[in-house]
Coordinates of C-alpha atoms and ligand atoms in Angstrom, one line a residue:
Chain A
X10 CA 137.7 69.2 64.6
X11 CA 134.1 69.7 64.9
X12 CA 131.7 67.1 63.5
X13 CA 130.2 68.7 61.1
X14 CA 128.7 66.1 58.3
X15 CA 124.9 67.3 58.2
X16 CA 124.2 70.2 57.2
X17 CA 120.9 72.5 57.1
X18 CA 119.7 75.5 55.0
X19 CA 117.8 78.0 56.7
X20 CA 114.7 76.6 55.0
X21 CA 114.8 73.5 56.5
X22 CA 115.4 75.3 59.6
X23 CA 112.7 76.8 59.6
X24 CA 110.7 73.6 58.3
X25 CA 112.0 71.8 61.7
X26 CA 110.6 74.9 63.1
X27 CA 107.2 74.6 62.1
X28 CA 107.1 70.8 63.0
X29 CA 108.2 71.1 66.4
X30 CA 105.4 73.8 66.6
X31 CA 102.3 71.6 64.8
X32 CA 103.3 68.9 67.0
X33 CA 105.0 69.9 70.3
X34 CA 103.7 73.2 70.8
X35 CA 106.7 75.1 71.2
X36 CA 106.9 77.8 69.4
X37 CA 111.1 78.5 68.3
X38 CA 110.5 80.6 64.9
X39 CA 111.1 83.9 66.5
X40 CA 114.6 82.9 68.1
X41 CA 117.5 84.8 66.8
X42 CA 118.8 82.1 63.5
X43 CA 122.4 81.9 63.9
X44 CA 122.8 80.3 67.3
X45 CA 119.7 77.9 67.1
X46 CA 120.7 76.6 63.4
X47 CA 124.1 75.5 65.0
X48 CA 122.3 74.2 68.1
X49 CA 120.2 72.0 65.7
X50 CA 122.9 71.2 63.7
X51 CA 125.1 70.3 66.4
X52 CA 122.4 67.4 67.7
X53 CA 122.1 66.2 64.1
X54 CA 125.8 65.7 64.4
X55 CA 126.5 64.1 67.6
X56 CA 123.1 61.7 66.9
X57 CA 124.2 61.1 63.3
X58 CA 120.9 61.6 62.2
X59 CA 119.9 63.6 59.0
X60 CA 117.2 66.1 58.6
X61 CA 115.1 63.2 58.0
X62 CA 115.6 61.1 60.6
X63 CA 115.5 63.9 62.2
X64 CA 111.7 65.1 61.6
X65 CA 111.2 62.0 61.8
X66 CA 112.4 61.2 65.2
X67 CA 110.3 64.8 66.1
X68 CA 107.3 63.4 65.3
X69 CA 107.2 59.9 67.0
X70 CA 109.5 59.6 69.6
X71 CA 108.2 61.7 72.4
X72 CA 111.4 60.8 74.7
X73 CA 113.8 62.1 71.9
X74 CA 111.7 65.7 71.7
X75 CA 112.4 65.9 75.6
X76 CA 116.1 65.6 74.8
X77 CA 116.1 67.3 71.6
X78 CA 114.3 70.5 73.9
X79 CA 117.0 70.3 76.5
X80 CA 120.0 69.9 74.1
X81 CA 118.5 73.3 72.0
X82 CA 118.6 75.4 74.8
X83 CA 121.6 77.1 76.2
X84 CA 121.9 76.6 79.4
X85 CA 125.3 78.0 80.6
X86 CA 124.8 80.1 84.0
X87 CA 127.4 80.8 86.8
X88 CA 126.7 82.1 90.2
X89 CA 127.3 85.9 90.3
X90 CA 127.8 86.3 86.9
X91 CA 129.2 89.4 86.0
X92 CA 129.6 90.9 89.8
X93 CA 129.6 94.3 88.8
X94 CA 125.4 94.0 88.1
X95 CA 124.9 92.8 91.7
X96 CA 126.7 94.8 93.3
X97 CA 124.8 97.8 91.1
X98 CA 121.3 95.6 92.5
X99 CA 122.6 95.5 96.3
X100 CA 123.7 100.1 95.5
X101 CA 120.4 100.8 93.5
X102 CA 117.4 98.2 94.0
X103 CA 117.7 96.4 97.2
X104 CA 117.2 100.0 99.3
X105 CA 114.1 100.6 97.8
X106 CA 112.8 97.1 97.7
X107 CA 113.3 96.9 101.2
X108 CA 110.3 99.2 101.9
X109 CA 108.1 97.0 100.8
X110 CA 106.3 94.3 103.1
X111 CA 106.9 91.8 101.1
X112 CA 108.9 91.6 98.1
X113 CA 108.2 89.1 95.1
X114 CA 111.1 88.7 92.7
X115 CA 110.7 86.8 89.0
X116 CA 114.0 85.1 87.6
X117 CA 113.1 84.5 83.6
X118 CA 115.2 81.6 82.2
X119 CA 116.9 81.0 85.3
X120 CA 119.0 77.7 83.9
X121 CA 119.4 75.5 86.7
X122 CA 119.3 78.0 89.5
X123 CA 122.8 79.3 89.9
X124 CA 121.5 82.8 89.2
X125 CA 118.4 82.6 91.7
X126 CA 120.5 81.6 94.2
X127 CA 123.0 84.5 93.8
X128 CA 119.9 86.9 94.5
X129 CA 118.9 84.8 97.3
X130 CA 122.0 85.4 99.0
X131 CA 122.5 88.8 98.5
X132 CA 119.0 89.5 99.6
X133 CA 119.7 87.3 102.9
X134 CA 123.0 89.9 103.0
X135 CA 121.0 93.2 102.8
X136 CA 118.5 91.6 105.2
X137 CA 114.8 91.5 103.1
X138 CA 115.2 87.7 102.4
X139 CA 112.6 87.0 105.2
X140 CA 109.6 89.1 103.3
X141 CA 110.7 88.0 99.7
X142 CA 109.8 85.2 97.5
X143 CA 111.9 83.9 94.2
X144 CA 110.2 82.4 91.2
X145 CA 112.8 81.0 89.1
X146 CA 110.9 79.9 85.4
X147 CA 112.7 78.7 82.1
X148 CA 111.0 76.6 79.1
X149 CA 113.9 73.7 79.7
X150 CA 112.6 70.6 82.5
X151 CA 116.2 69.4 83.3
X152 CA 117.6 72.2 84.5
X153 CA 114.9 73.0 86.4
X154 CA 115.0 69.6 88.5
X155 CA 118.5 70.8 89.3
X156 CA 117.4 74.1 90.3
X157 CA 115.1 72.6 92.5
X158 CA 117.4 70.5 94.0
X159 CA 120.2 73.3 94.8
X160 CA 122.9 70.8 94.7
X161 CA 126.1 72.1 92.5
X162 CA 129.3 70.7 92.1
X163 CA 131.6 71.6 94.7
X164 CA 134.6 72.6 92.4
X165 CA 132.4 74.6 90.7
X166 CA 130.7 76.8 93.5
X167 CA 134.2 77.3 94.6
X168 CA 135.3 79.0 91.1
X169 CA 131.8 81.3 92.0
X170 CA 133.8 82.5 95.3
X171 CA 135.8 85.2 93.3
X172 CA 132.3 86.5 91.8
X173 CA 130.7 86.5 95.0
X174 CA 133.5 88.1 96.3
X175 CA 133.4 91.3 93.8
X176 CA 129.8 91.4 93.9
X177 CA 129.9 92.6 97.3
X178 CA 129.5 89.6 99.6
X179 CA 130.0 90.1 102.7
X180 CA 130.6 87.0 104.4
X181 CA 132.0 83.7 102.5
X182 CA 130.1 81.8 99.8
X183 CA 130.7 78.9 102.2
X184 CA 128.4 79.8 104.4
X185 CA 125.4 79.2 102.3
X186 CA 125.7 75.5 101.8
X187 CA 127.5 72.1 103.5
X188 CA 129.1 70.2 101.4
X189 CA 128.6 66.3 100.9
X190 CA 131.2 64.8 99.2
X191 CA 132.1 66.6 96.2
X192 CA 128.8 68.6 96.0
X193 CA 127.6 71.3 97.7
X194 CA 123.9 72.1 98.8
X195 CA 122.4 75.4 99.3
X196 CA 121.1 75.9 102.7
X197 CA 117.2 75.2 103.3
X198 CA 116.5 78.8 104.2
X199 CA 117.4 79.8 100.5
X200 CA 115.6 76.8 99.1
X201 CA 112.3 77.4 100.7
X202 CA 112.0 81.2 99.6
X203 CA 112.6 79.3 96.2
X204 CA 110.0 78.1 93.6
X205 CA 111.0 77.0 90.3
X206 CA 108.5 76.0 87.4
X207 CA 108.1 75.8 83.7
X208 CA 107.6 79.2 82.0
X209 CA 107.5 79.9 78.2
X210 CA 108.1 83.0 77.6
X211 CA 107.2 82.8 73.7
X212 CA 103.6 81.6 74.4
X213 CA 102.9 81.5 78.2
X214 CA 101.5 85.2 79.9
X215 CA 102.4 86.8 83.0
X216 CA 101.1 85.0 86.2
X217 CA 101.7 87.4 89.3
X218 CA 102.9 90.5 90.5
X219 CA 106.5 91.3 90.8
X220 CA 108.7 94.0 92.6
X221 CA 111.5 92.7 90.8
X222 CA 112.5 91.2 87.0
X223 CA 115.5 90.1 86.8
X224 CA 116.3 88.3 82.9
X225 CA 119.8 88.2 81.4
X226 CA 121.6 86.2 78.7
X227 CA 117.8 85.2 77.4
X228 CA 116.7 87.5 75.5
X229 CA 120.0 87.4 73.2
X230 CA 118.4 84.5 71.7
X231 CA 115.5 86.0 70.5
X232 CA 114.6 88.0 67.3
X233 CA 113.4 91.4 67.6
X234 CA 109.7 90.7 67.5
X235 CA 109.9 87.9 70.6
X236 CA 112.2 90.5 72.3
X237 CA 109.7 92.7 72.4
X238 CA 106.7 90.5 73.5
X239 CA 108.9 89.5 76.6
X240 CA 109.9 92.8 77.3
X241 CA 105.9 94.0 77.1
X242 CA 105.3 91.1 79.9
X243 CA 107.7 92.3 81.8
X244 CA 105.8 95.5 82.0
X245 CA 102.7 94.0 82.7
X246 CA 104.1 91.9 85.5
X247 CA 105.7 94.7 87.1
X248 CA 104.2 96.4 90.0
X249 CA 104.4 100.1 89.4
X250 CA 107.9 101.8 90.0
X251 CA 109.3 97.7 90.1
X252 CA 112.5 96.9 89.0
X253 CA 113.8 95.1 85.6
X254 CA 117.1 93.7 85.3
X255 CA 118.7 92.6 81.9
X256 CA 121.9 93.0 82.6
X257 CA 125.1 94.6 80.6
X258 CA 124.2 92.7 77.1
X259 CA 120.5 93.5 76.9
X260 CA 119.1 97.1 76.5
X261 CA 115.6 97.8 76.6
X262 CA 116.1 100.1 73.2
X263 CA 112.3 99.9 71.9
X264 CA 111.1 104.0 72.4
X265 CA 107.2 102.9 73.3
X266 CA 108.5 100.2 75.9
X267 CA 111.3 102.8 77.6
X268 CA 109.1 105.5 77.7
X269 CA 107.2 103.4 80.8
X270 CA 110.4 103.6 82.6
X271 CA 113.4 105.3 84.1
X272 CA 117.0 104.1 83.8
X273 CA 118.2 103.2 87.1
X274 CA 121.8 101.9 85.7
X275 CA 122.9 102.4 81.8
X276 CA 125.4 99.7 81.8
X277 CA 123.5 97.1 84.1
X278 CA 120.8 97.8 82.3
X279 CA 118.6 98.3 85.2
X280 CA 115.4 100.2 84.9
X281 CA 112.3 101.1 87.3
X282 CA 108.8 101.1 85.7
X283 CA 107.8 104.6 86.3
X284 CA 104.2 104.3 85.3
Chain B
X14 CA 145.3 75.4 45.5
X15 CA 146.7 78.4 48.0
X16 CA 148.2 80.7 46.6
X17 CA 150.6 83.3 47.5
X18 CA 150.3 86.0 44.7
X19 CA 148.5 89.1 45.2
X20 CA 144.6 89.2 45.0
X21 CA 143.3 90.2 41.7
X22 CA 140.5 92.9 42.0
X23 CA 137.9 90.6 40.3
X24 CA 137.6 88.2 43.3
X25 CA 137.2 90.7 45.9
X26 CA 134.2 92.7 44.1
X27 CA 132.1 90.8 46.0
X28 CA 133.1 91.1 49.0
X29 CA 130.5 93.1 51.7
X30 CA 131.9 91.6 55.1
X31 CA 135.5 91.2 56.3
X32 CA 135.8 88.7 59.4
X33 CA 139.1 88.6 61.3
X34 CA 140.1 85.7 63.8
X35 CA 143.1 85.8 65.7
X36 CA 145.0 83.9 68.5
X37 CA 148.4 84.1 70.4
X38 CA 150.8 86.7 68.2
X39 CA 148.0 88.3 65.9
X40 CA 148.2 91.7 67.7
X41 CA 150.8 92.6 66.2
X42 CA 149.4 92.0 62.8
X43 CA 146.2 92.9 63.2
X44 CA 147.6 96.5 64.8
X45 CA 150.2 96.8 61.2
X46 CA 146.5 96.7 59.3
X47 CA 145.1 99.1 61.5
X48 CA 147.1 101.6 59.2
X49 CA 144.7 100.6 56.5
X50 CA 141.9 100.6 57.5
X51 CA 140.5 104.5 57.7
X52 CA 137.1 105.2 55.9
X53 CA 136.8 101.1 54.8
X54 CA 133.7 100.7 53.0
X55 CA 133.1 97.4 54.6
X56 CA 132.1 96.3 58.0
X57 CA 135.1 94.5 59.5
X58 CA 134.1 91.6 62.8
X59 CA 137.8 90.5 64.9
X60 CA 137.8 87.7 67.3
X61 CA 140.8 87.4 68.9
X62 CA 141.5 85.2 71.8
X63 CA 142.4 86.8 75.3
X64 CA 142.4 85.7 78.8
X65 CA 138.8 86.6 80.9
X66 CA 140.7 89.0 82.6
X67 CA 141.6 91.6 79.5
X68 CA 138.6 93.8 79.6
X69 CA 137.2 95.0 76.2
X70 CA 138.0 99.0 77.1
X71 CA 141.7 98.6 76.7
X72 CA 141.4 96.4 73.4
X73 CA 139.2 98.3 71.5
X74 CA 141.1 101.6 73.1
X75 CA 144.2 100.4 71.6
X76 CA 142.4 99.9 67.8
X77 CA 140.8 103.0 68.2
X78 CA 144.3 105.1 68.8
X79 CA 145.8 103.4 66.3
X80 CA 143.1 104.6 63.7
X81 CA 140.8 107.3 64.0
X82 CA 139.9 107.4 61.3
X83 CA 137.6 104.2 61.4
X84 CA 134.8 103.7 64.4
X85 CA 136.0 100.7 66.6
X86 CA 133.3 99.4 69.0
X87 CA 132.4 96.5 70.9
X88 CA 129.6 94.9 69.1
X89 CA 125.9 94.7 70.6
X90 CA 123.3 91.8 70.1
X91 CA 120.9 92.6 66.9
X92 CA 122.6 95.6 65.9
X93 CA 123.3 96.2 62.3
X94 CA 126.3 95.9 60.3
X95 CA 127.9 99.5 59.4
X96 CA 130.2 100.5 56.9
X97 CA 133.3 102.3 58.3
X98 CA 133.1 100.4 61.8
X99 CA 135.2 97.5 63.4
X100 CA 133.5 95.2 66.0
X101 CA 134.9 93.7 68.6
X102 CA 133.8 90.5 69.9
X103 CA 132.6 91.1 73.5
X104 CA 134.4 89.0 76.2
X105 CA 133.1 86.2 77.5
X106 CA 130.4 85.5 74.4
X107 CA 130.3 83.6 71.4
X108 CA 130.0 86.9 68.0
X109 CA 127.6 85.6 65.1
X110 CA 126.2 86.8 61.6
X111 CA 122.5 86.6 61.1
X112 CA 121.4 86.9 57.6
X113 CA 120.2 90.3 57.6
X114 CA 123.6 91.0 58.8
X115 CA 122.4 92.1 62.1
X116 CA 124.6 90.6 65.1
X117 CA 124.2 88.2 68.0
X118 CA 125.5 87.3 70.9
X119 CA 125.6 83.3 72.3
X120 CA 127.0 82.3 75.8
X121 CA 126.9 78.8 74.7
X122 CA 129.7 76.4 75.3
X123 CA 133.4 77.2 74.8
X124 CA 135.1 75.7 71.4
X125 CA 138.2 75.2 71.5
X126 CA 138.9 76.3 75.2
X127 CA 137.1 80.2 73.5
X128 CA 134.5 81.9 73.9
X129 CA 134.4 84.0 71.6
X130 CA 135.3 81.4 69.1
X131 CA 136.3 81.6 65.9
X132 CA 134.7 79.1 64.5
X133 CA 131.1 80.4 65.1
X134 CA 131.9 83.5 64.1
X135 CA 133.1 82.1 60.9
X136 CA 130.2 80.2 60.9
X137 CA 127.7 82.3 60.7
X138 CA 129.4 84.6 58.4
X139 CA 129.8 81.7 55.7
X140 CA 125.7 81.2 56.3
X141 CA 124.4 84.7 56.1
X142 CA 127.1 86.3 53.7
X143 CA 128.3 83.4 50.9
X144 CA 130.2 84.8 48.3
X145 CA 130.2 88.0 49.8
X146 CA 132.3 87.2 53.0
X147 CA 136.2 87.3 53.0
X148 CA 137.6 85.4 55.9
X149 CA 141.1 85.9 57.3
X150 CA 142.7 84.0 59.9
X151 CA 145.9 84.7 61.4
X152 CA 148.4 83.5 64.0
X153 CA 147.7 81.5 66.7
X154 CA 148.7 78.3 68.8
X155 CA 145.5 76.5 68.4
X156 CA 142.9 74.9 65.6
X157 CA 140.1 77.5 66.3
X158 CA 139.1 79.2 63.2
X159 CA 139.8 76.4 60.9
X160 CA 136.5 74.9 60.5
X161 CA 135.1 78.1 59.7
X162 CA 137.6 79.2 57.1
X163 CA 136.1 76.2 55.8
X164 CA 132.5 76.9 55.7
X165 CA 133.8 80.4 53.7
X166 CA 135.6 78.8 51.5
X167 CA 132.4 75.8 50.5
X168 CA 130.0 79.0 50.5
X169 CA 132.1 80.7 48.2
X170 CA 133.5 83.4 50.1
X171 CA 137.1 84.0 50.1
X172 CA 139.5 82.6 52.3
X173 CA 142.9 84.1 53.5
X174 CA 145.7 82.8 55.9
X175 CA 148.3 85.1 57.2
X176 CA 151.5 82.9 55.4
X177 CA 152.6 80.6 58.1
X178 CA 156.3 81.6 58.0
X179 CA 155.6 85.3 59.4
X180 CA 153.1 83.7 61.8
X181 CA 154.7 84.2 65.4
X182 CA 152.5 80.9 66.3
X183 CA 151.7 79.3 62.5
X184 CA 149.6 76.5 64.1
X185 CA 146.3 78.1 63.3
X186 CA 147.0 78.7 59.6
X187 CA 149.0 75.7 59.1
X188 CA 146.1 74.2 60.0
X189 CA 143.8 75.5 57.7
X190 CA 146.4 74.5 55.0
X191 CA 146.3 71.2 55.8
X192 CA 142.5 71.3 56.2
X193 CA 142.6 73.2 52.6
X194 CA 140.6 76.0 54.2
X195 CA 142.4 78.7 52.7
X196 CA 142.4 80.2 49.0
X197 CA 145.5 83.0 50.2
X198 CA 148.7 82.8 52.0
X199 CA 149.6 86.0 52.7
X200 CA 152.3 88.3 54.5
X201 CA 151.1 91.1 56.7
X202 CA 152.6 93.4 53.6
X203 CA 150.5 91.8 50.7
X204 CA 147.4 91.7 53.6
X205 CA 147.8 95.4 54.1
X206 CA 147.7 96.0 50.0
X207 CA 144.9 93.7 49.8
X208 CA 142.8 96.3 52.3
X209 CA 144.1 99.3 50.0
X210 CA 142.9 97.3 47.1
X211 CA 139.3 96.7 48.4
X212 CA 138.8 99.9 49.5
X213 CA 139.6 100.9 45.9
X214 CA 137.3 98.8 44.9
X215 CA 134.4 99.3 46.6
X216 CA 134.4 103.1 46.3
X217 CA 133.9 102.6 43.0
X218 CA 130.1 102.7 43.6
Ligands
LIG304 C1 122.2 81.3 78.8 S1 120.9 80.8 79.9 C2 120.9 82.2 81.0 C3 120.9 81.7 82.5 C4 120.9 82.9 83.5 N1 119.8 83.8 83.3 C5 122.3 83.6 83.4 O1 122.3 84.7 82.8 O2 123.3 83.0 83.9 C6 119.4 81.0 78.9 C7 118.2 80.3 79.5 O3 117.0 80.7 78.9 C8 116.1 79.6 78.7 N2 115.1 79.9 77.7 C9 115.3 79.9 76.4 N3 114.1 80.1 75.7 C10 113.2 80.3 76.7 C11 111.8 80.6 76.7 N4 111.1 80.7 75.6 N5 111.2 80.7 77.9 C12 111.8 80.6 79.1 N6 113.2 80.3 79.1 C13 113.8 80.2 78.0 C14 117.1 78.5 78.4 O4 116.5 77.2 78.7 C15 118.3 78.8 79.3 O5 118.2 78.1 80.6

């Protein structure tokens, strides 16, 4: 059975919320309540550490807030996730992206890379990976340092093979990184059209111009209100008739934010920006 | 104390959300209370456990043609409970209860080898819905579930096992006996007349 000997109200939720805010910076009241109460309550348990301690620990212990940041997140990603939305990318985006001399492509909490990578290859695939450029951002250090690194476990990146497979690949997943030992490492072609840095997309604002959004499983965790601050810097960091992607969980439903854009693919949830 | 007798009205008055979890032999069940389910005042959440491989269409296909007379759908992140609607727990993500009874969607970690699991679903239920969630959990070869039966039950919701000796797998709710997580031990017969009796019940306003 779970651990489950400390317990929080919302309240005190929200209380932890504020502190981490006043003193950290990071702004977590408008995440969605359910998931982020059980992620706090889950550290409490495995720590042992009340909701004093707890506050406690927030304030002073610098280290423990990097920890406490990383263990908060989810950060569960798989390469090709869900191969039915690439393979609707490589039928409906990747054609019209490739008229563009040079293509620039924003990944929003992009875990430790697995997803980034995915695009990567299937842009190398449909031939525009030369003009492109991938900026992979998330809010979470750790997994970005693995992101950066490209290195996954090998067992792993062979599970991805089936996705890659039924997203349309069109050679063998193998071919996109050597293996040392039991890890693999993605080939320094993909890793150089690669940049991966800290983005908070609660408080931080757009900082280029992109062809291509591509955000999934992210916005899930936010209420209504962040949802739709994200989804408006989206907008503004689209070029005009650029692609977002939010894949088959996240609809852009807000009437003010759709009407700036036409819906490429209902269940991929993939939309150009029409104005 | 569990009991096995049939639910008097007064303790499910309360009652606003119905959450279902279900593992290996709970179709069968589950598909029995399908047959009273048409026009249920209540929103109704299942998780059941399936392999990745079972896409949602044929799942919440086979609900649907077993009742049409209640919407069955797969449920989306921050929409709102309805009345007269069964969610289905998309594949591959964790279901949870927000307080405004809106619902989300988690990829985090599996529990229990499941995603969705049970136990968040539960979870959240017990923390946004107290006294006014009924939790039911049914056969299955695992522990999932338990915990959260739990959290009902110590918010002072209502708690339901399908009885263990019509269980095809009675793991899951012998579990919850042992974990005293359960207020009911039912047979799919006194569950069905439980659903009559809350509809009843709530149509009364
Ligand atoms: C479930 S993962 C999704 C990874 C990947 N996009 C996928 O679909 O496989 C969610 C990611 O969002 C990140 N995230 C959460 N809040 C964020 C924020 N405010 N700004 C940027 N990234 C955030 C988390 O750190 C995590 O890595």
């Amino acid at each position: 059975m779970i651990e489950s000997e400390y317990q929080i109200s919302f309240e005190e939720l929200k209380e932890i919320l504020q502190l981490i805010e006043k003193v950290h910076g990071y702004d977590f009241n408008d995440y969605a309540e359910a998931s982020l109460k059980r992620r706090v309550t889950h550290i409490m348990n495995k720590l042992k550490l009340n909701i004093f301690d707890l506050k406690h620990r927030l304030v002073n212990d610098t280290h423990f807030f990097a920890l406490f940041l990383n263990q908060i997140t989810v950060n569960v990603t798989e390469m090709f996730r869900d191969p039915g939305f690439y393979r609707s990318v490589r039928e409906n985006v990747i054609p019209y992206l490739a008229s563009y001399p040079h293509i620039k492509i924003w990944n929003a909490g992009c875990s430790s890379g697995e997803e980034t990578y995915s695009f990567a290859i299937t842009l190398k695939e449909e031939g525009i990976l030369e003009k492109s450029f991938l900026y992979g951002t998330d809010i979470n250090s750790e997994v970005l340092d693995k992101a950066k690194e490209g290195i996954y476990e090998l067992k792993k990146i062979k599970e991805y093979s089936t996705n890659y497979l039924n997203s349309g690949g069109k050679s063998s997943l193998s071919d996109y990184y050597h293996s040392i030992y039991d890890a693999g490492i993605f080939q320094s072609e993909l890793r150089k059209k690669t940049l991966f840095s800290i983005h908070n997309l609660a408080s931080d604002s757009s900082f280029n111009e992109f062809q291509l959004v591509v955000c999934r499983n992210v916005l899930i965790y936010f209420n209504e209100h962040l949802r739709n601050r994200v989804l408006q810097l989206f907008t503004e960091s689209l070029c005009h008739l650029g692609f977002l992607c939010l894949g088959s969980k996240e609809t852009l439903r807000n009437p003010q934010l759709l009407e700036q854009y036409k819906v490429i693919d209902r269940r991929e949830n993939i939309y150009q920006k029409i104005v | 104390m569990c009991s096995t007798a049939d639910i008097p009205t007064s303790a499910l008055q309360p009652i606003e959300l119905v959450v279902i979890g279900g593992s290996a032999g709970s179709m069968v069940v589950l598909m029995e209370l399908m047959k009273s389910v048409s026009f249920f005042p209540i929103p109704i959440i299942f998780v059941i456990h399936r392999g990745k491989t079972s896409s949602f269409g044929t799942l919440a296909g086979i609900f649907q043609k077993a009742n049409q007379e209640i919407k069955v759908k797969e449920a989306e992140e921050k929409e709102t409970l309805s009345p007269k609607t069964i969610y289905l727990a998309p594949a591959d993500y964790h279901l949870l209860v927000e307080r405004d009874f809106s619902l989300s969607l988690d990829l985090s970690e599996k529990v229990w080898h499941s995603r969705p699991s049970i136990d968040v679903l539960f979870q959240s239920a017990a923390d946004a819905g107290g006294k006014r969630t009924l939790g039911i959990l049914l056969s299955g070869a695992n522990a999932d579930g338990v915990q959260g039966l739990q959290e009902i039950r110590k918010k002072g919701g209502l708690t339901i096992i399908q009885d263990p000796h019509t269980a095809e797998y009675p793991t899951m709710p012998n579990e919850a006996l042992k974990a005293k997580a359960a207020d009911y031990k039912l047979t799919p017969s006194k569950l069905e007349r439980t659903f009559e009796k809350l509809k009843k019940v709530k149509l009364h306003f």
